[in-house]
Short mmCIF file of C-alpha atoms in Angstrom, two decimals:
data_model
loop_
_atom_site.label_atom_id
_atom_site.label_comp_id
_atom_site.label_asym_id
_atom_site.label_seq_id
_atom_site.Cartn_x
_atom_site.Cartn_y
_atom_site.Cartn_z
CA UNK A 238 24.18 -22.28 -5.33
CA UNK A 239 23.60 -22.01 -1.43
CA UNK A 240 19.89 -21.82 -0.20
CA UNK A 241 18.51 -17.76 0.74
CA UNK A 242 17.27 -17.75 4.05
CA UNK A 243 14.30 -15.66 4.61
CA UNK A 244 13.16 -14.18 7.68
CA UNK A 245 10.16 -12.53 9.23
CA UNK A 246 7.84 -11.68 12.36
CA UNK A 247 5.31 -13.64 10.89
CA UNK A 248 3.80 -14.86 7.76
CA UNK A 249 0.80 -12.48 6.09
CA UNK A 250 -1.78 -13.39 4.09
CA UNK A 251 -1.59 -10.64 2.11
CA UNK A 252 1.99 -11.76 1.02
CA UNK A 253 1.50 -14.83 0.02
CA UNK A 254 1.92 -13.76 -4.24
CA UNK A 255 5.78 -12.17 -3.30
CA UNK A 256 6.61 -14.91 -0.83
CA UNK A 257 6.07 -17.49 -3.94
CA UNK A 258 7.61 -15.92 -6.38
CA UNK A 259 10.28 -15.41 -3.88
CA UNK A 260 10.56 -19.29 -3.10
CA UNK A 261 10.23 -20.35 -7.30
CA UNK A 262 13.32 -17.83 -7.58
CA UNK A 263 15.26 -19.16 -5.20
CA UNK A 264 16.17 -22.45 -2.99
CA UNK A 265 15.05 -20.81 -0.09
CA UNK A 266 14.34 -21.66 3.85
CA UNK A 267 11.20 -19.64 5.05
CA UNK A 268 11.04 -18.27 9.14
CA UNK A 269 8.51 -17.40 10.28
CA UNK A 270 7.28 -16.13 14.15
CA UNK A 271 4.07 -17.33 14.92
CA UNK A 272 1.38 -14.95 14.04
CA UNK A 273 -0.35 -13.12 17.44
CA UNK A 274 -2.19 -10.89 15.70
CA UNK A 275 -5.29 -10.57 13.39
CA UNK A 276 -3.76 -10.50 10.06
CA UNK A 277 -4.81 -13.49 8.58
CA UNK A 278 -1.63 -15.81 8.33
CA UNK A 279 -0.49 -18.27 4.87
CA UNK A 280 -1.05 -21.50 5.40
CA UNK A 281 1.57 -23.70 6.50
CA UNK A 282 2.25 -26.25 3.35
CA UNK A 283 2.24 -22.46 1.15
CA UNK A 284 5.90 -21.91 0.67
CA UNK A 285 8.67 -25.29 0.45
CA UNK A 286 9.82 -24.86 3.45
CA UNK A 287 8.81 -23.49 6.55
CA UNK A 288 9.89 -23.02 10.10
CA UNK A 289 7.53 -21.40 13.08
CA UNK A 290 10.01 -20.04 16.01
CA UNK A 291 8.45 -17.83 19.09
CA UNK A 292 8.20 -14.37 19.38
CA UNK A 293 9.57 -13.24 22.41
CA UNK A 294 8.47 -9.86 23.79
CA UNK A 295 10.23 -6.89 26.13
CA UNK A 296 7.99 -4.46 27.58
CA UNK A 297 5.65 -5.73 24.60
CA UNK A 298 7.53 -4.82 21.93
CA UNK A 299 8.95 -7.75 20.26
CA UNK A 300 12.72 -8.40 21.30
CA UNK A 301 13.94 -12.11 19.93
CA UNK A 302 13.11 -14.26 18.17
CA UNK A 303 14.11 -18.27 19.09
CA UNK A 304 16.61 -20.24 16.77
CA UNK A 305 17.42 -16.74 14.74
CA UNK A 306 20.65 -16.15 15.87
CA UNK A 307 22.49 -18.71 15.23
CA UNK A 308 21.60 -18.81 11.59
CA UNK A 309 24.32 -17.12 10.61
CA UNK A 310 26.59 -19.57 11.25
CA UNK A 311 24.08 -22.17 9.58
CA UNK A 312 26.86 -22.96 6.27
CA UNK A 313 23.56 -23.81 4.27
CA UNK A 314 23.17 -20.25 3.97
CA UNK A 315 25.20 -17.41 2.39
CA UNK A 316 22.69 -14.68 1.88
CA UNK A 317 20.28 -13.66 4.44
CA UNK A 318 16.91 -11.50 3.70
CA UNK A 319 15.71 -9.94 6.80
CA UNK A 320 12.76 -8.31 8.53
CA UNK A 321 14.47 -4.81 9.36
CA UNK A 322 13.06 -4.00 12.41
CA UNK A 323 15.50 -2.56 14.78
CA UNK A 324 13.81 -3.34 18.07
CA UNK A 325 14.30 -7.17 17.16
CA UNK A 326 17.94 -7.89 18.86
CA UNK A 327 18.14 -11.53 17.29
CA UNK A 328 18.65 -9.49 13.66
CA UNK A 329 21.11 -7.04 15.20
CA UNK A 330 22.94 -10.41 16.83
CA UNK A 331 22.92 -11.75 13.16
CA UNK A 332 24.26 -8.38 11.78
CA UNK A 333 26.86 -8.31 14.39
CA UNK A 334 28.13 -11.66 13.89
CA UNK A 335 28.12 -11.46 10.33
CA UNK A 336 30.12 -8.55 10.43
CA UNK A 337 33.02 -9.86 12.60
CA UNK A 338 32.97 -13.56 11.68
CA UNK A 339 31.23 -13.92 7.79
CA UNK A 340 31.94 -11.07 5.77
CA UNK A 341 31.47 -13.10 2.85
CA UNK A 342 27.99 -13.52 3.77
CA UNK A 343 25.14 -11.00 2.72
CA UNK A 344 22.19 -10.11 4.64
CA UNK A 345 19.66 -7.70 3.41
CA UNK A 346 16.66 -5.95 4.95
CA UNK A 347 13.68 -5.78 3.88
CA UNK A 348 11.96 -2.83 5.98
CA UNK A 349 9.46 -0.21 6.24
CA UNK A 350 12.67 2.04 7.11
CA UNK A 351 12.06 5.31 8.02
CA UNK A 352 9.36 7.21 8.65
CA UNK A 353 10.95 10.99 9.13
CA UNK A 354 9.87 11.87 12.53
CA UNK A 355 12.27 10.10 14.41
CA UNK A 356 14.04 11.57 17.28
CA UNK A 357 18.09 12.14 17.51
CA UNK A 358 18.14 8.53 19.79
CA UNK A 359 16.39 6.45 16.85
CA UNK A 360 18.32 8.33 14.23
CA UNK A 361 21.11 7.10 15.54
CA UNK A 362 19.81 3.34 16.30
CA UNK A 363 18.68 2.90 12.31
CA UNK A 364 21.48 4.33 11.03
CA UNK A 365 23.68 2.19 13.04
CA UNK A 366 21.36 -0.89 12.81
CA UNK A 367 20.77 -0.46 8.84
CA UNK A 368 24.30 0.28 7.83
CA UNK A 369 25.33 -2.94 9.10
CA UNK A 370 23.07 -4.68 6.39
CA UNK A 371 24.68 -4.77 2.85
CA UNK A 372 21.92 -3.46 1.41
CA UNK A 373 18.24 -2.50 2.41
CA UNK A 374 14.91 -2.76 0.72
CA UNK A 375 12.21 0.22 1.33
CA UNK A 376 8.51 0.00 1.21
CA UNK A 377 8.95 3.34 -0.32
CA UNK A 378 10.53 6.30 -1.98
CA UNK A 379 9.80 8.41 0.73
CA UNK A 380 11.32 6.65 3.25
CA UNK A 381 15.34 6.08 0.94
CA UNK A 382 14.82 10.11 0.92
CA UNK A 383 14.52 10.45 4.61
CA UNK A 384 17.43 8.11 5.12
CA UNK A 385 19.84 10.11 2.89
CA UNK A 386 18.91 13.48 4.46
CA UNK A 387 20.05 11.10 7.32
CA UNK A 388 23.29 10.27 5.73
CA UNK A 389 22.28 6.89 5.00
CA UNK A 390 24.70 6.02 1.64
CA UNK A 391 22.25 5.84 -1.44
CA UNK A 392 23.88 2.66 -3.69
CA UNK A 393 22.50 0.51 -0.24
CA UNK A 394 19.10 1.56 -0.20
CA UNK A 395 16.36 0.00 -3.15
CA UNK A 396 12.14 1.10 -2.34
CA UNK A 397 10.32 -2.15 -3.31
CA UNK A 398 7.35 -0.99 -2.33
CA UNK A 399 4.15 -2.97 -1.90
CA UNK A 400 1.45 -5.28 -3.33
CA UNK A 401 -1.63 -7.33 -3.21
CA UNK A 402 -2.11 -10.44 -4.94
CA UNK A 403 -2.33 -8.33 -8.07
CA UNK A 404 -2.67 -11.03 -10.74
CA UNK A 405 -6.10 -12.46 -8.91
CA UNK A 406 -7.03 -8.73 -8.70
CA UNK A 407 -7.02 -7.86 -12.47
CA UNK A 408 -9.03 -11.09 -13.45
CA UNK A 409 -11.69 -9.98 -11.30
CA UNK A 410 -11.47 -6.61 -12.47
CA UNK A 411 -11.59 -7.68 -16.24
CA UNK A 412 -15.40 -8.72 -15.13
CA UNK A 413 -16.73 -5.68 -13.26
CA UNK A 414 -19.00 -2.90 -14.92
CA UNK A 415 -20.92 -0.33 -13.61
CA UNK A 416 -24.23 -1.69 -11.66
CA UNK A 417 -26.87 0.30 -10.00
CA UNK A 418 -25.61 -0.82 -6.35
CA UNK A 419 -25.52 2.62 -5.05
CA UNK A 420 -28.63 3.95 -6.46
CA UNK A 421 -30.94 1.29 -5.38
CA UNK A 422 -29.62 1.53 -1.98
CA UNK A 423 -29.44 4.87 -1.61
CA UNK A 424 -32.39 5.85 -3.97
CA UNK A 425 -30.60 8.96 -5.41
CA UNK A 426 -27.69 9.86 -7.89
CA UNK A 427 -25.26 11.68 -5.23
CA UNK A 428 -21.71 10.69 -5.36
CA UNK A 429 -20.25 7.62 -3.42
CA UNK A 430 -17.68 8.00 -0.96
CA UNK A 431 -16.42 4.72 0.59
CA UNK A 432 -13.64 3.31 3.39
CA UNK A 433 -12.23 -0.02 3.58
CA UNK A 434 -10.56 -1.37 5.71
CA UNK A 435 -10.95 -1.92 10.01
CA UNK A 436 -13.00 0.98 11.55
CA UNK A 437 -10.19 2.24 14.27
CA UNK A 438 -9.93 4.63 15.87
CA UNK A 439 -6.55 5.58 13.91
CA UNK A 440 -8.35 5.72 10.81
CA UNK A 441 -10.48 8.73 11.97
CA UNK A 442 -13.21 7.90 9.83
CA UNK A 443 -15.43 10.35 12.48
CA UNK A 444 -13.36 13.31 10.93
CA UNK A 445 -15.10 12.39 7.47
CA UNK A 446 -18.55 12.15 9.41
CA UNK A 447 -17.76 15.83 10.13
CA UNK A 448 -16.95 16.69 6.73
CA UNK A 449 -19.75 15.13 4.78
CA UNK A 450 -22.24 17.10 7.52
CA UNK A 451 -19.67 20.38 6.64
CA UNK A 452 -20.89 19.31 3.09
CA UNK A 453 -24.12 19.05 3.49
CA UNK A 454 -24.77 22.14 4.89
CA UNK A 455 -23.18 23.56 1.70
CA UNK A 456 -25.73 22.06 -0.07
CA UNK A 457 -23.83 19.07 -1.33
CA UNK A 458 -24.62 15.36 -0.59
CA UNK A 459 -22.74 12.45 -1.00
CA UNK A 460 -22.95 8.86 -0.28
CA UNK A 461 -20.86 7.02 1.84
CA UNK A 462 -20.12 3.55 2.03
CA UNK A 463 -18.16 1.68 5.41
CA UNK A 464 -16.82 -1.94 4.60
CA UNK A 465 -15.33 -3.28 7.29
CA UNK A 466 -16.00 -3.39 11.73
CA UNK A 467 -14.03 -3.04 14.57
CA UNK A 468 -14.08 -0.77 17.73
CA UNK A 469 -15.08 2.48 16.47
CA UNK A 470 -18.12 0.59 14.45
CA UNK A 471 -20.75 1.41 17.27
CA UNK A 472 -19.24 5.10 17.90
CA UNK A 473 -19.11 6.08 14.24
CA UNK A 474 -23.22 4.63 13.80
CA UNK A 475 -24.26 7.01 16.59
CA UNK A 476 -22.39 10.02 15.20
CA UNK A 477 -23.80 9.82 11.69
CA UNK A 478 -27.07 9.72 13.41
CA UNK A 479 -26.43 12.39 15.68
CA UNK A 480 -25.21 14.44 12.57
CA UNK A 481 -28.80 13.20 10.76
CA UNK A 482 -26.90 11.83 8.11
CA UNK A 483 -27.53 7.77 8.87
CA UNK A 484 -29.29 7.30 5.48
CA UNK A 485 -25.83 8.84 3.60
CA UNK A 486 -24.10 6.09 5.40
CA UNK A 487 -24.15 2.93 4.70
CA UNK A 488 -22.25 0.47 7.55
CA UNK A 489 -22.03 -2.58 5.18
CA UNK A 490 -19.74 -4.49 7.61
CA UNK A 491 -17.21 -6.90 6.73
CA UNK A 492 -17.06 -8.68 2.99
CA UNK A 493 -14.64 -11.63 2.79
CA UNK A 494 -16.03 -12.19 -0.74
CA UNK A 495 -13.73 -10.35 -3.40
CA UNK A 496 -15.66 -10.09 -5.71
CA UNK A 497 -18.11 -8.29 -3.53
CA UNK A 498 -15.75 -6.07 -2.43
CA UNK A 499 -14.16 -5.91 -6.33
CA UNK A 500 -17.42 -4.47 -7.18
CA UNK A 501 -18.01 -1.67 -4.34
CA UNK A 502 -14.84 0.08 -4.87
CA UNK A 503 -15.49 -0.23 -8.04
CA UNK A 504 -19.01 1.17 -8.97
CA UNK A 505 -17.92 4.10 -5.72
CA UNK A 506 -16.50 7.56 -7.09
CA UNK A 507 -13.57 8.20 -4.37
CA UNK A 508 -12.19 6.80 -1.18
CA UNK A 509 -11.14 9.30 1.56
CA UNK A 510 -8.97 7.97 4.33
CA UNK A 511 -9.08 10.54 6.86
CA UNK A 512 -5.96 8.88 9.27
CA UNK A 513 -3.52 6.66 7.30
CA UNK A 514 -4.26 4.84 4.23
CA UNK A 515 -1.81 1.88 4.03
CA UNK A 516 -2.85 -1.26 1.97
CA UNK A 517 -6.47 0.45 1.96
CA UNK A 518 -4.86 2.72 -1.30
CA UNK A 519 -4.13 -0.44 -3.54
CA UNK A 520 -6.75 -2.14 -2.75
CA UNK A 521 -9.24 0.99 -3.88
CA UNK A 522 -6.89 1.83 -6.86
CA UNK A 523 -6.71 -1.85 -8.52
CA UNK A 524 -10.39 -1.46 -9.14
CA UNK A 525 -10.02 2.00 -10.36
CA UNK A 526 -11.34 4.19 -7.50
CA UNK A 527 -8.90 7.79 -6.56
CA UNK A 528 -7.89 7.94 -2.92
CA UNK A 529 -8.02 11.44 -0.97
CA UNK A 530 -5.74 11.20 2.91
CA UNK A 531 -3.82 13.38 4.68
CA UNK A 532 -0.62 15.00 3.84
CA UNK A 533 1.13 14.76 6.97
CA UNK A 534 3.94 11.98 5.16
CA UNK A 535 5.55 11.13 8.80
CA UNK A 536 2.48 9.77 9.95
CA UNK A 537 1.52 7.92 6.46
CA UNK A 538 1.89 4.30 5.72
CA UNK A 539 3.79 3.69 2.93
CA UNK A 540 1.39 3.39 0.25
CA UNK A 541 0.35 7.06 0.11
CA UNK A 542 3.02 6.90 -2.51
CA UNK A 543 0.66 5.74 -5.42
CA UNK A 544 -1.50 8.75 -4.90
CA UNK A 545 -0.61 11.25 -7.52
CA UNK A 546 -2.60 14.37 -6.61
CA UNK A 547 -4.71 15.26 -9.66
CA UNK A 548 -4.49 11.95 -11.29
CA UNK A 549 -4.96 9.09 -9.03
CA UNK A 550 -6.29 10.49 -5.76
CA UNK A 551 -5.45 13.88 -3.24
CA UNK A 552 -4.26 15.23 -0.34
CA UNK A 553 -5.33 17.00 2.52
CA UNK A 554 -3.98 18.93 5.35
CA UNK A 555 -3.97 16.27 8.70
CA UNK A 556 -6.51 16.63 11.05
CA UNK A 557 -8.48 19.10 9.38
CA UNK A 558 -12.21 18.89 8.59
CA UNK A 559 -12.70 21.93 6.66
CA UNK A 560 -9.92 20.01 4.23
CA UNK A 561 -11.23 16.66 4.26
CA UNK A 562 -14.84 18.47 3.18
CA UNK A 563 -12.76 20.45 0.65
CA UNK A 564 -10.91 18.33 -0.70
CA UNK A 565 -13.65 16.06 -1.20
CA UNK A 566 -15.76 19.34 -3.25
CA UNK A 567 -12.50 19.54 -5.01
CA UNK A 568 -11.94 16.37 -6.41
CA UNK A 569 -15.50 16.34 -8.43
CA UNK A 570 -15.53 20.15 -8.95
CA UNK A 571 -11.81 19.39 -10.83
CA UNK A 572 -12.38 15.69 -12.06
CA UNK A 573 -15.45 14.65 -14.28
CA UNK A 574 -13.74 12.27 -16.47
CA UNK A 575 -14.78 9.35 -14.01
CA UNK A 576 -13.14 6.30 -16.88
CA UNK A 577 -10.30 8.64 -17.00
CA UNK A 578 -9.49 8.68 -13.53
CA UNK A 579 -10.32 5.12 -13.42
CA UNK A 580 -7.43 4.16 -15.98
CA UNK A 581 -4.72 6.73 -14.44
CA UNK A 582 -5.29 4.15 -11.00
CA UNK A 583 -4.98 1.11 -13.12
CA UNK A 584 -1.59 2.21 -14.37
CA UNK A 585 -0.32 3.32 -11.12
CA UNK A 586 -0.54 -0.03 -9.29
CA UNK A 587 -0.34 -1.98 -12.52
CA UNK A 588 3.06 -0.33 -12.99
CA UNK A 589 4.82 -0.40 -9.52
CA UNK A 590 2.73 -1.79 -7.52
CA UNK A 591 2.75 -5.62 -7.47
CA UNK A 592 4.78 -8.99 -6.89
CA UNK A 593 6.39 -8.53 -10.00
CA UNK A 594 8.23 -5.33 -9.62
CA UNK A 595 8.98 -6.39 -6.26
CA UNK A 596 10.72 -10.02 -7.60
CA UNK A 597 12.14 -7.78 -10.56
CA UNK A 598 14.11 -5.24 -7.58
CA UNK A 599 15.09 -8.15 -5.49
CA UNK A 600 16.60 -10.19 -8.55
CA UNK A 601 19.06 -6.39 -9.05
CA UNK A 602 20.45 -6.90 -5.91
CA UNK A 603 20.16 -10.28 -4.50
CA UNK A 604 22.62 -12.21 -6.45
#
């Protein structure tokens, strides 16, 4: 069997578990761009055969990966799994060459795909780009439905979701138990809200602080722990003081201790993500904590699909502080059974958001 050629913009650490499963399933050659982001990368010796290439940018957008455009001509490969990013011209070049000169080869694209906010030009570009591939794996069902509405072939697209290090997380989860970490810190028994991730402006944690202030005025008090740091940290700290809720907010800071993060999440009651939720949803649900985030799905990340309203979380109207406050209030009024919610979160992640789930889908399509 010919080798499977895999191309991506870089090798993010959070994808190490699924990459390892792919590496064990097929004879793989991996081509990664050099990582220039603040996202951690996997070690260069993690996979059997890894090659690093230069990512070249045009007008601030990655436009070409050196050496990738000729891979379609390499006789070692008859199957390719590539990052499906329409702005990468080297991927276009492989797709076009394959269509014209190597019809016996197969190219599969792994991509966010469609957001649902594309204009006419982007819709056309994506339809052509993804249409050149043999199959497209999207991060979620929402992207598939958008693609179908835009005329894409339903038989050529399969949601694959996303995953973290599920086996490790379940191992940690089995050791968890309720502690007094929040009652000790805050000196009360109020419900504890949590957000874990970088404190950037796009996450709109400021709206969460405003919602807490509004709830205070209604006689409802909540604690909040923010695990992470970032560009918005100082502004949020100042805002909490201006609102008079500084004693209700714990700026925990960045934490890279998986055991500690698991305990903090497990003992919290509700994760609130006023901006797009992303991997935060998976990180909190795997340890049993539901998620409240906004309902403007074209501006969400694919992981919002793990939220099943009334079971593993809920949605509110994007950008509406009163809706955030109401969403928090409603959650605690309507979901008094914390253990039932915890089990629903476990079940959602364990069944659809794992490397095992992903490799099973990949194996059914890539022959």
